[in-house]
Tab-separated table of C-alpha atoms in Angstrom:
chain	number	residue	atom	x	y	z
A	298	UNK	CA	54.201	-118.791	-10.972
A	299	UNK	CA	53.780	-115.039	-11.479
A	300	UNK	CA	50.408	-113.646	-12.527
A	301	UNK	CA	50.089	-112.194	-16.018
A	302	UNK	CA	49.212	-108.510	-15.958
A	303	UNK	CA	47.364	-106.581	-18.642
A	304	UNK	CA	48.691	-103.014	-18.570
A	305	UNK	CA	46.201	-100.639	-20.184
A	306	UNK	CA	47.739	-98.239	-22.705
A	307	UNK	CA	45.043	-95.704	-21.835
A	308	UNK	CA	46.530	-94.763	-18.458
A	309	UNK	CA	49.236	-97.311	-17.649
A	310	UNK	CA	47.142	-99.025	-14.986
A	311	UNK	CA	46.911	-102.765	-14.342
A	312	UNK	CA	43.532	-103.334	-15.957
A	313	UNK	CA	43.415	-107.113	-15.547
A	314	UNK	CA	45.480	-109.787	-13.868
A	315	UNK	CA	45.221	-113.539	-14.340
A	316	UNK	CA	47.106	-116.503	-12.921
A	317	UNK	CA	48.441	-118.841	-15.626
A	318	UNK	CA	47.555	-122.513	-15.412
A	319	UNK	CA	49.995	-124.846	-13.746
A	320	UNK	CA	51.657	-127.411	-15.958
A	321	UNK	CA	49.387	-130.174	-14.628
A	322	UNK	CA	46.219	-128.124	-15.127
A	323	UNK	CA	47.293	-127.143	-18.637
A	324	UNK	CA	47.891	-130.758	-19.656
A	325	UNK	CA	44.552	-131.700	-18.102
A	326	UNK	CA	42.802	-129.036	-20.212
A	327	UNK	CA	44.409	-130.379	-23.375
A	328	UNK	CA	43.388	-133.920	-22.401
A	329	UNK	CA	39.782	-132.827	-21.912
A	330	UNK	CA	39.806	-131.230	-25.355
A	331	UNK	CA	41.091	-134.445	-26.879
A	332	UNK	CA	38.492	-136.554	-25.058
A	333	UNK	CA	35.659	-134.284	-26.192
A	334	UNK	CA	36.644	-134.149	-29.850
A	335	UNK	CA	35.153	-137.408	-31.154
A	336	UNK	CA	31.763	-136.643	-29.668
A	337	UNK	CA	31.786	-133.126	-31.089
A	338	UNK	CA	32.790	-134.376	-34.549
A	339	UNK	CA	29.987	-136.957	-34.419
A	340	UNK	CA	27.376	-134.219	-34.218
A	341	UNK	CA	25.701	-133.338	-37.516
A	342	UNK	CA	27.490	-130.599	-39.430
A	343	UNK	CA	24.408	-128.412	-39.399
A	344	UNK	CA	24.295	-128.591	-35.591
A	345	UNK	CA	27.924	-127.502	-35.262
A	346	UNK	CA	27.318	-124.635	-37.677
A	347	UNK	CA	24.244	-123.512	-35.740
A	348	UNK	CA	26.149	-123.526	-32.439
A	349	UNK	CA	29.062	-121.531	-33.853
A	350	UNK	CA	26.724	-118.924	-35.314
A	351	UNK	CA	24.811	-118.810	-32.038
A	352	UNK	CA	28.086	-118.184	-30.232
A	353	UNK	CA	28.731	-115.139	-32.407
A	354	UNK	CA	25.157	-113.959	-31.776
A	355	UNK	CA	25.764	-114.196	-28.030
A	356	UNK	CA	28.956	-112.197	-28.435
A	357	UNK	CA	27.043	-109.468	-30.261
A	358	UNK	CA	24.670	-109.091	-27.325
A	359	UNK	CA	27.509	-107.409	-25.423
A	360	UNK	CA	29.155	-105.579	-28.308
A	361	UNK	CA	28.916	-102.131	-26.718
A	362	UNK	CA	30.658	-103.328	-23.572
A	363	UNK	CA	33.244	-105.172	-25.630
A	364	UNK	CA	34.124	-101.993	-27.561
A	365	UNK	CA	34.922	-100.228	-24.288
A	366	UNK	CA	36.951	-103.215	-23.110
A	367	UNK	CA	38.954	-103.156	-26.346
A	368	UNK	CA	39.830	-99.513	-25.769
A	369	UNK	CA	41.104	-100.302	-22.277
A	370	UNK	CA	43.053	-103.329	-23.465
A	371	UNK	CA	44.697	-102.170	-26.692
A	372	UNK	CA	43.771	-98.528	-27.173
A	373	UNK	CA	41.472	-98.431	-30.221
A	374	UNK	CA	39.181	-95.381	-30.134
A	375	UNK	CA	35.606	-96.298	-29.268
A	376	UNK	CA	34.295	-94.125	-32.119
A	377	UNK	CA	35.283	-96.909	-34.533
A	378	UNK	CA	33.183	-99.526	-32.785
A	379	UNK	CA	34.297	-103.133	-32.694
A	380	UNK	CA	35.300	-105.769	-35.200
A	381	UNK	CA	31.803	-107.111	-35.494
A	382	UNK	CA	31.100	-106.729	-39.204
A	383	UNK	CA	34.137	-108.817	-40.025
A	384	UNK	CA	33.437	-111.361	-37.291
A	385	UNK	CA	29.905	-111.915	-38.587
A	386	UNK	CA	30.841	-111.938	-42.285
A	387	UNK	CA	33.731	-114.362	-41.835
A	388	UNK	CA	31.696	-116.723	-39.674
A	389	UNK	CA	28.766	-116.681	-42.067
A	390	UNK	CA	30.943	-117.272	-45.126
A	391	UNK	CA	32.776	-120.214	-43.589
A	392	UNK	CA	29.442	-121.656	-42.464
A	393	UNK	CA	28.003	-121.186	-45.947
A	394	UNK	CA	30.786	-123.088	-47.734
A	395	UNK	CA	31.287	-125.788	-45.090
A	396	UNK	CA	29.008	-128.487	-46.511
A	397	UNK	CA	30.430	-128.240	-50.028
A	398	UNK	CA	34.051	-127.959	-48.889
A	399	UNK	CA	33.895	-130.802	-46.381
A	400	UNK	CA	31.834	-133.150	-48.570
A	401	UNK	CA	33.572	-136.327	-49.799
A	402	UNK	CA	34.934	-136.263	-53.328
A	403	UNK	CA	33.735	-139.452	-54.998
A	404	UNK	CA	36.141	-140.983	-57.496
A	405	UNK	CA	34.139	-144.123	-58.214
A	406	UNK	CA	30.867	-145.596	-57.053
A	407	UNK	CA	30.287	-148.746	-59.098
A	408	UNK	CA	29.232	-152.336	-58.511
A	409	UNK	CA	32.914	-153.167	-57.926
A	410	UNK	CA	34.361	-150.257	-55.969
A	411	UNK	CA	33.505	-147.231	-53.920
A	412	UNK	CA	36.440	-144.856	-53.827
A	413	UNK	CA	36.381	-141.394	-52.334
A	414	UNK	CA	38.385	-138.743	-50.529
A	415	UNK	CA	36.988	-137.459	-47.261
A	416	UNK	CA	38.101	-134.649	-45.017
A	417	UNK	CA	38.419	-135.445	-41.330
A	418	UNK	CA	38.929	-133.059	-38.410
A	419	UNK	CA	42.562	-133.015	-37.293
A	420	UNK	CA	41.589	-133.244	-33.606
A	421	UNK	CA	42.563	-130.477	-31.166
A	422	UNK	CA	43.327	-127.037	-32.621
A	423	UNK	CA	45.467	-124.661	-30.566
A	424	UNK	CA	44.974	-120.964	-31.365
A	425	UNK	CA	47.530	-118.445	-30.133
A	426	UNK	CA	45.837	-115.150	-30.939
A	427	UNK	CA	47.238	-111.602	-31.211
A	428	UNK	CA	46.025	-108.390	-29.621
A	429	UNK	CA	45.716	-106.009	-32.583
A	430	UNK	CA	42.410	-107.370	-33.944
A	431	UNK	CA	41.728	-109.831	-31.170
A	432	UNK	CA	38.240	-110.978	-32.149
A	433	UNK	CA	38.779	-111.071	-35.918
A	434	UNK	CA	42.048	-112.970	-35.824
A	435	UNK	CA	40.584	-115.551	-33.460
A	436	UNK	CA	37.401	-116.119	-35.446
A	437	UNK	CA	39.447	-116.756	-38.619
A	438	UNK	CA	40.453	-120.141	-37.198
A	439	UNK	CA	37.924	-120.683	-34.417
A	440	UNK	CA	34.876	-120.766	-36.705
A	441	UNK	CA	36.188	-123.246	-39.310
A	442	UNK	CA	37.901	-125.390	-36.672
A	443	UNK	CA	34.719	-125.920	-34.666
A	444	UNK	CA	32.534	-126.276	-37.760
A	445	UNK	CA	34.852	-128.971	-39.127
A	446	UNK	CA	34.562	-131.013	-35.923
A	447	UNK	CA	37.693	-130.049	-34.000
A	448	UNK	CA	37.891	-128.991	-30.415
A	449	UNK	CA	39.730	-125.726	-29.747
A	450	UNK	CA	42.061	-124.474	-27.047
A	451	UNK	CA	42.568	-120.697	-27.204
A	452	UNK	CA	45.471	-118.821	-25.665
A	453	UNK	CA	44.996	-115.114	-26.175
A	454	UNK	CA	47.689	-112.441	-26.035
A	455	UNK	CA	48.398	-111.036	-22.585
A	456	UNK	CA	47.404	-107.593	-23.892
A	457	UNK	CA	43.870	-108.848	-24.637
A	458	UNK	CA	43.262	-111.472	-21.968
A	459	UNK	CA	39.635	-110.453	-21.563
A	460	UNK	CA	38.883	-111.207	-25.217
A	461	UNK	CA	39.528	-114.925	-24.776
A	462	UNK	CA	37.264	-114.973	-21.752
A	463	UNK	CA	34.495	-113.144	-23.597
A	464	UNK	CA	34.657	-115.540	-26.551
A	465	UNK	CA	34.476	-118.611	-24.345
A	466	UNK	CA	31.678	-117.086	-22.301
A	467	UNK	CA	29.599	-116.370	-25.421
A	468	UNK	CA	30.140	-119.739	-27.089
A	469	UNK	CA	29.391	-121.662	-23.890
A	470	UNK	CA	26.211	-119.629	-23.374
A	471	UNK	CA	25.187	-120.595	-26.920
A	472	UNK	CA	25.565	-124.284	-26.124
A	473	UNK	CA	29.098	-125.160	-27.247
A	474	UNK	CA	30.348	-127.594	-24.550
A	475	UNK	CA	33.041	-126.203	-22.259
A	476	UNK	CA	35.559	-128.909	-23.150
A	477	UNK	CA	34.991	-128.339	-26.858
A	478	UNK	CA	36.144	-124.717	-26.672
A	479	UNK	CA	38.457	-123.744	-23.823
A	480	UNK	CA	40.120	-120.421	-23.151
A	481	UNK	CA	43.351	-120.827	-21.185
A	482	UNK	CA	45.979	-118.535	-19.676
A	483	UNK	CA	49.458	-119.957	-20.159
A	484	UNK	CA	53.035	-118.818	-19.704
A	485	UNK	CA	55.625	-119.429	-22.416
A	486	UNK	CA	57.238	-122.440	-20.752
A	487	UNK	CA	53.964	-124.316	-20.331
A	488	UNK	CA	52.909	-123.440	-23.874
A	489	UNK	CA	56.125	-124.875	-25.269
A	490	UNK	CA	55.810	-127.974	-23.083
A	491	UNK	CA	52.304	-128.663	-24.408
A	492	UNK	CA	53.427	-128.240	-28.002
A	493	UNK	CA	56.481	-130.429	-27.455
A	494	UNK	CA	54.300	-133.170	-25.976
A	495	UNK	CA	52.064	-133.160	-29.076
A	496	UNK	CA	49.047	-132.106	-27.060
A	497	UNK	CA	47.586	-130.476	-30.167
A	498	UNK	CA	47.043	-131.561	-33.768
A	499	UNK	CA	47.218	-128.125	-35.359
A	500	UNK	CA	48.700	-124.881	-34.075
A	501	UNK	CA	47.604	-121.508	-35.425
A	502	UNK	CA	49.834	-118.630	-34.361
A	503	UNK	CA	49.656	-114.965	-35.288
A	504	UNK	CA	52.479	-112.805	-33.998
A	505	UNK	CA	56.140	-111.994	-34.388
A	506	UNK	CA	58.754	-113.823	-36.443
A	507	UNK	CA	60.558	-114.667	-33.208
A	508	UNK	CA	57.357	-116.088	-31.756
A	509	UNK	CA	56.795	-118.214	-34.847
A	510	UNK	CA	60.339	-119.524	-34.659
A	511	UNK	CA	59.767	-120.478	-31.012
A	512	UNK	CA	56.598	-122.363	-32.001
A	513	UNK	CA	58.440	-124.282	-34.727
A	514	UNK	CA	61.277	-125.091	-32.352
A	515	UNK	CA	58.870	-126.380	-29.692
A	516	UNK	CA	57.050	-128.496	-32.287
A	517	UNK	CA	60.226	-129.900	-33.855
A	518	UNK	CA	60.011	-133.657	-34.222
A	519	UNK	CA	56.329	-133.836	-33.276
A	520	UNK	CA	55.135	-133.434	-36.890
A	521	UNK	CA	52.389	-131.123	-35.638
A	522	UNK	CA	51.043	-128.953	-38.430
A	523	UNK	CA	51.354	-125.197	-37.964
A	524	UNK	CA	49.809	-122.132	-39.512
A	525	UNK	CA	51.951	-119.044	-38.949
A	526	UNK	CA	51.199	-115.414	-39.761
A	527	UNK	CA	54.258	-113.574	-38.553
A	528	UNK	CA	54.177	-110.005	-39.726
A	529	UNK	CA	54.472	-107.760	-42.722
A	530	UNK	CA	55.950	-104.668	-44.278
A	531	UNK	CA	53.179	-104.201	-46.787
A	532	UNK	CA	53.831	-101.868	-49.729
A	533	UNK	CA	51.579	-99.642	-51.767
A	534	UNK	CA	52.505	-98.622	-55.323
A	535	UNK	CA	50.863	-95.587	-56.942
A	536	UNK	CA	51.230	-95.720	-60.735
A	537	UNK	CA	51.167	-92.661	-62.989
A	538	UNK	CA	47.542	-93.360	-63.999
A	539	UNK	CA	46.222	-93.708	-60.444
A	540	UNK	CA	43.300	-91.794	-58.958
A	541	UNK	CA	45.473	-89.655	-56.695
A	542	UNK	CA	42.850	-88.618	-54.136
A	543	UNK	CA	41.555	-92.165	-53.742
A	544	UNK	CA	45.089	-93.489	-53.371
A	545	UNK	CA	46.016	-90.945	-50.700
A	546	UNK	CA	42.835	-91.485	-48.724
A	547	UNK	CA	43.031	-95.271	-48.672
A	548	UNK	CA	46.791	-95.652	-48.304
A	549	UNK	CA	47.063	-93.179	-45.445
A	550	UNK	CA	44.111	-94.771	-43.696
A	551	UNK	CA	45.834	-98.124	-44.235
A	552	UNK	CA	48.995	-96.742	-42.655
A	553	UNK	CA	47.424	-94.959	-39.679
A	554	UNK	CA	44.210	-96.772	-38.707
A	555	UNK	CA	44.406	-98.634	-35.409
A	556	UNK	CA	47.606	-96.631	-34.722
A	557	UNK	CA	49.214	-98.558	-37.572
A	558	UNK	CA	48.797	-101.834	-35.704
A	559	UNK	CA	47.402	-103.868	-38.602
A	560	UNK	CA	48.914	-107.054	-39.979
A	561	UNK	CA	48.215	-105.814	-43.507
A	562	UNK	CA	48.625	-102.115	-42.762
A	563	UNK	CA	50.570	-99.996	-45.246
A	564	UNK	CA	54.153	-99.524	-44.043
A	565	UNK	CA	55.908	-98.239	-47.183
A	566	UNK	CA	54.656	-96.381	-50.256
A	567	UNK	CA	56.213	-96.055	-53.711
A	568	UNK	CA	54.816	-93.311	-55.957
A	569	UNK	CA	55.505	-92.691	-59.626
A	570	UNK	CA	57.717	-89.628	-59.868
A	571	UNK	CA	55.088	-87.719	-61.852
A	572	UNK	CA	52.662	-87.880	-58.908
A	573	UNK	CA	55.151	-87.953	-56.050
A	574	UNK	CA	55.081	-84.298	-54.948
A	575	UNK	CA	51.294	-84.070	-55.123
A	576	UNK	CA	50.869	-87.360	-53.281
A	577	UNK	CA	53.182	-86.312	-50.463
A	578	UNK	CA	51.467	-82.925	-50.099
A	579	UNK	CA	48.036	-84.520	-49.862
A	580	UNK	CA	49.285	-87.266	-47.517
A	581	UNK	CA	50.675	-84.706	-45.066
A	582	UNK	CA	47.384	-82.822	-45.088
A	583	UNK	CA	45.527	-86.095	-44.446
A	584	UNK	CA	47.670	-87.032	-41.446
A	585	UNK	CA	47.567	-83.499	-40.035
A	586	UNK	CA	43.804	-83.983	-39.799
A	587	UNK	CA	44.128	-86.807	-37.278
A	588	UNK	CA	43.588	-86.254	-33.562
A	589	UNK	CA	45.672	-88.256	-31.091
A	590	UNK	CA	44.003	-88.692	-27.728
A	591	UNK	CA	42.218	-90.780	-25.154
A	592	UNK	CA	40.295	-93.540	-26.977
A	593	UNK	CA	37.134	-92.732	-25.004
A	594	UNK	CA	37.119	-89.178	-26.383
A	595	UNK	CA	34.737	-89.109	-29.346
A	596	UNK	CA	37.049	-86.661	-31.133
A	597	UNK	CA	40.048	-89.025	-31.045
A	598	UNK	CA	40.821	-90.673	-34.364
A	599	UNK	CA	44.143	-92.056	-33.161
A	600	UNK	CA	44.511	-93.758	-29.808
A	601	UNK	CA	47.587	-94.947	-27.942
A	602	UNK	CA	49.602	-97.871	-29.195
A	603	UNK	CA	48.816	-101.053	-27.286
A	604	UNK	CA	51.948	-100.884	-25.166
A	605	UNK	CA	54.616	-98.267	-24.563
A	606	UNK	CA	57.324	-100.702	-25.649
A	607	UNK	CA	55.692	-100.967	-29.089
A	608	UNK	CA	55.753	-97.184	-29.375
A	609	UNK	CA	59.414	-97.173	-28.302
A	610	UNK	CA	60.250	-99.426	-31.254
A	611	UNK	CA	58.631	-97.001	-33.697
A	612	UNK	CA	60.319	-93.993	-32.094
A	613	UNK	CA	63.689	-95.699	-32.433
A	614	UNK	CA	63.121	-96.520	-36.113
A	615	UNK	CA	62.081	-92.934	-36.865
A	616	UNK	CA	65.008	-91.413	-34.962
A	617	UNK	CA	67.509	-93.672	-36.742
A	618	UNK	CA	66.038	-92.816	-40.134
A	619	UNK	CA	66.193	-89.077	-39.467
A	620	UNK	CA	69.785	-89.404	-38.292
A	621	UNK	CA	70.548	-91.171	-41.580
A	622	UNK	CA	69.012	-88.400	-43.691
A	623	UNK	CA	65.264	-89.027	-43.750
A	624	UNK	CA	63.027	-85.963	-43.540
A	625	UNK	CA	60.008	-85.987	-41.174
A	626	UNK	CA	57.006	-84.096	-42.518
A	627	UNK	CA	54.697	-84.179	-39.500
A	628	UNK	CA	55.373	-81.783	-36.620
A	629	UNK	CA	54.971	-83.739	-33.345
A	630	UNK	CA	53.978	-80.467	-31.652
A	631	UNK	CA	50.708	-80.682	-33.579
A	632	UNK	CA	49.927	-83.800	-31.524
A	633	UNK	CA	50.362	-82.646	-27.898
A	634	UNK	CA	48.919	-85.903	-26.543
A	635	UNK	CA	52.217	-87.623	-27.451
A	636	UNK	CA	53.542	-88.411	-23.976
A	637	UNK	CA	56.688	-90.283	-24.889
A	638	UNK	CA	54.933	-93.480	-23.845
A	639	UNK	CA	52.088	-95.342	-25.512
A	640	UNK	CA	50.621	-92.179	-27.060
A	641	UNK	CA	52.651	-91.611	-30.228
A	642	UNK	CA	52.289	-88.874	-32.851
A	643	UNK	CA	51.961	-90.128	-36.445
A	644	UNK	CA	54.796	-89.550	-38.875
A	645	UNK	CA	55.496	-89.447	-42.614
A	646	UNK	CA	59.097	-89.816	-43.735
A	647	UNK	CA	60.598	-88.905	-47.112
A	648	UNK	CA	64.208	-89.087	-48.322
A	649	UNK	CA	64.111	-92.680	-47.119
A	650	UNK	CA	65.780	-95.743	-48.596
A	651	UNK	CA	66.074	-99.440	-47.907
A	652	UNK	CA	69.170	-99.074	-45.771
A	653	UNK	CA	66.863	-97.791	-43.026
A	654	UNK	CA	65.104	-100.072	-40.552
A	655	UNK	CA	61.902	-98.088	-40.931
A	656	UNK	CA	61.699	-99.299	-44.547
A	657	UNK	CA	62.772	-102.890	-43.931
A	658	UNK	CA	61.662	-104.009	-40.457
A	659	UNK	CA	58.058	-104.213	-39.355
A	660	UNK	CA	57.092	-100.978	-37.572
A	661	UNK	CA	53.511	-101.828	-36.613
A	662	UNK	CA	52.856	-98.221	-35.720
A	663	UNK	CA	51.638	-94.898	-37.191
A	664	UNK	CA	54.620	-94.214	-39.438
A	665	UNK	CA	55.126	-94.624	-43.175
A	666	UNK	CA	57.994	-93.926	-45.556
A	667	UNK	CA	57.321	-92.640	-49.085
A	668	UNK	CA	59.725	-93.010	-52.030
A	669	UNK	CA	59.496	-91.900	-55.686
A	670	UNK	CA	59.957	-94.479	-58.459
A	671	UNK	CA	60.505	-94.000	-62.189
A	672	UNK	CA	58.567	-97.027	-63.483
A	673	UNK	CA	56.921	-100.381	-62.742
A	674	UNK	CA	60.221	-102.255	-62.799
A	675	UNK	CA	61.699	-100.117	-60.038
A	676	UNK	CA	58.523	-100.408	-57.984
A	677	UNK	CA	58.492	-104.194	-58.316
A	678	UNK	CA	62.147	-104.422	-57.295
A	679	UNK	CA	61.549	-102.310	-54.193
A	680	UNK	CA	58.345	-104.070	-53.214
A	681	UNK	CA	60.147	-107.415	-53.370
A	682	UNK	CA	63.135	-106.082	-51.422
A	683	UNK	CA	61.653	-107.182	-48.107
A	684	UNK	CA	61.859	-110.205	-45.826
A	685	UNK	CA	58.055	-110.165	-45.620
A	686	UNK	CA	55.234	-111.002	-48.017
A	687	UNK	CA	51.650	-110.585	-46.784
A	688	UNK	CA	49.873	-108.095	-49.097
A	689	UNK	CA	50.771	-105.528	-51.747
A	690	UNK	CA	48.556	-102.736	-53.044
A	691	UNK	CA	48.674	-101.354	-56.608
A	692	UNK	CA	46.906	-98.121	-57.531
A	693	UNK	CA	46.125	-97.876	-61.217
A	694	UNK	CA	43.325	-97.597	-63.783
A	695	UNK	CA	44.743	-100.579	-65.665
A	696	UNK	CA	43.559	-103.923	-64.276
A	697	UNK	CA	45.669	-105.883	-66.736
A	698	UNK	CA	48.795	-104.051	-65.639
A	699	UNK	CA	47.914	-104.633	-61.991
A	700	UNK	CA	47.640	-108.363	-62.602
A	701	UNK	CA	50.926	-108.442	-64.509
A	702	UNK	CA	52.710	-106.517	-61.752
A	703	UNK	CA	51.047	-108.650	-59.102
A	704	UNK	CA	52.364	-111.818	-60.720
A	705	UNK	CA	55.898	-110.532	-60.124
A	706	UNK	CA	55.464	-109.569	-56.466
A	707	UNK	CA	56.373	-112.021	-53.700
A	708	UNK	CA	53.310	-111.739	-51.517
A	709	UNK	CA	50.190	-113.545	-50.344
A	710	UNK	CA	47.549	-111.101	-51.615
A	711	UNK	CA	47.507	-108.519	-54.399
A	712	UNK	CA	45.118	-105.582	-54.103
A	713	UNK	CA	44.189	-103.139	-56.829
A	714	UNK	CA	42.815	-99.782	-55.676
A	715	UNK	CA	42.279	-100.914	-52.104
A	716	UNK	CA	44.369	-102.063	-49.154
A	717	UNK	CA	44.236	-103.153	-45.524
A	718	UNK	CA	41.314	-105.484	-46.213
A	719	UNK	CA	40.464	-109.140	-45.819
A	720	UNK	CA	38.045	-111.010	-48.096
A	721	UNK	CA	36.788	-114.227	-46.434
A	722	UNK	CA	36.314	-115.866	-49.832
A	723	UNK	CA	40.040	-115.535	-50.545
A	724	UNK	CA	42.797	-117.317	-48.682
A	725	UNK	CA	44.628	-115.194	-46.110
A	726	UNK	CA	48.212	-116.281	-46.548
A	727	UNK	CA	51.770	-115.043	-46.823
A	728	UNK	CA	55.279	-115.990	-47.837
A	729	UNK	CA	58.887	-115.478	-46.712
A	730	UNK	CA	59.116	-114.298	-43.077
A	731	UNK	CA	55.386	-113.597	-43.047
A	732	UNK	CA	54.980	-117.323	-42.453
A	733	UNK	CA	53.101	-120.195	-44.006
A	734	UNK	CA	49.689	-121.766	-44.215
A	735	UNK	CA	46.410	-119.993	-44.791
A	736	UNK	CA	43.085	-119.211	-43.206
A	737	UNK	CA	39.608	-118.436	-44.552
A	738	UNK	CA	38.273	-119.379	-47.991
A	739	UNK	CA	37.715	-123.061	-48.685
A	740	UNK	CA	41.437	-123.564	-48.096
A	741	UNK	CA	40.927	-122.469	-44.495
A	742	UNK	CA	39.047	-125.709	-43.891
A	743	UNK	CA	41.984	-127.655	-45.294
A	744	UNK	CA	44.211	-126.335	-42.491
A	745	UNK	CA	41.963	-127.801	-39.798
A	746	UNK	CA	41.133	-131.070	-41.555
A	747	UNK	CA	43.163	-133.850	-43.126
A	748	UNK	CA	42.445	-135.914	-46.206
A	749	UNK	CA	41.356	-139.495	-45.651
A	750	UNK	CA	41.078	-141.942	-48.538
A	751	UNK	CA	38.481	-144.721	-48.768
A	752	UNK	CA	39.094	-147.592	-51.189
A	753	UNK	CA	36.215	-150.039	-50.749
A	754	UNK	CA	36.245	-153.185	-52.872
A	755	UNK	CA	32.864	-154.821	-53.013
A	756	UNK	CA	32.465	-158.582	-52.710
A	757	UNK	CA	31.087	-160.036	-55.891
A	758	UNK	CA	30.035	-163.602	-56.667
């Protein structure tokens, strides 16, 4: 079995190498998780909450080191720090609502019957986590799964192997038993074998549409529940009454932050024709202010993409669009760090349409296409003309109009005057090829628990 190598986008070096578990060792790890689950679930809820929060506290003790490790693994500039605010907020919110959400719902408690609905941990939760926000995306499921009484097996992306190790290290140091939360390194074949053998009771996967399809295929016939977040092509719509400067600043940050490698990043923008020219002019100025460079350089606001093959996908989409008539507005010469590999200059494209891959397929890089629209109806039609549905952003001074437009958009989340954001009190979900299921909010607990009904007839004389 070949070792899995983590190639750093910073310099192309092998930054980390790990040997995947053998099939026997992988099945043994899953068996240990199953054996440990009943004991973990039997602990008082408040104890599980305290241990999960202590695990996050332990993680924070090394946050400065972890920021540097993230730069080596996936290229995010160190000037932006880590993902810690979100990790803490999401953990705390899920801990705060746990008792109320997981409490039994009593239907009747009389001298004749006690009837209630309880929520019970599903058992073993398998998290397959992505590399783009490796701590945040893991904690979305890890925190509620452990709090609800499940054991967790984590398989992190090969691009962020160290993240899984750091999470396990922190949670074990806080007192979470090693069999309750295990980080494992697996190849695809062993992963599929485990899923096919029903080694897990819930599978949470964040990644590509192809990866999600492979998960569903492996789980076919096992009736294992899955939560799948598989990508997006998130739109922003700037109405005629929008605050133009605020829209430009937020939408361009949403398109370019993290080198565009955000699940809910902005990948296409529709602007009312009355604001179109001004928006484009300001957007170009905004992007020209970025600095592409080594993520350890404090001046760098844009680091390399996580892997040179990801950058190659974006380059191909841009080249095809230009060949088909799109106009690039950013001069790559202004970004000399672009090396043709992982370091990729940002780009804004106009004269684009939906016949182009760059407007229809997920780019997941620092490129965005901008189109003018004449009214809300055209914007809605274009926003819905996508195989994906994660978030959509509407820029307007009219909240009622935003809600009315939002009701017509096929997506998981509607934003007004903000984008590229996750609120732990709201369910993170999507539709169409973005996947199914949801995390966070009280509904996030429903993914990692199952309903159990109690109908207790009392003996009477």
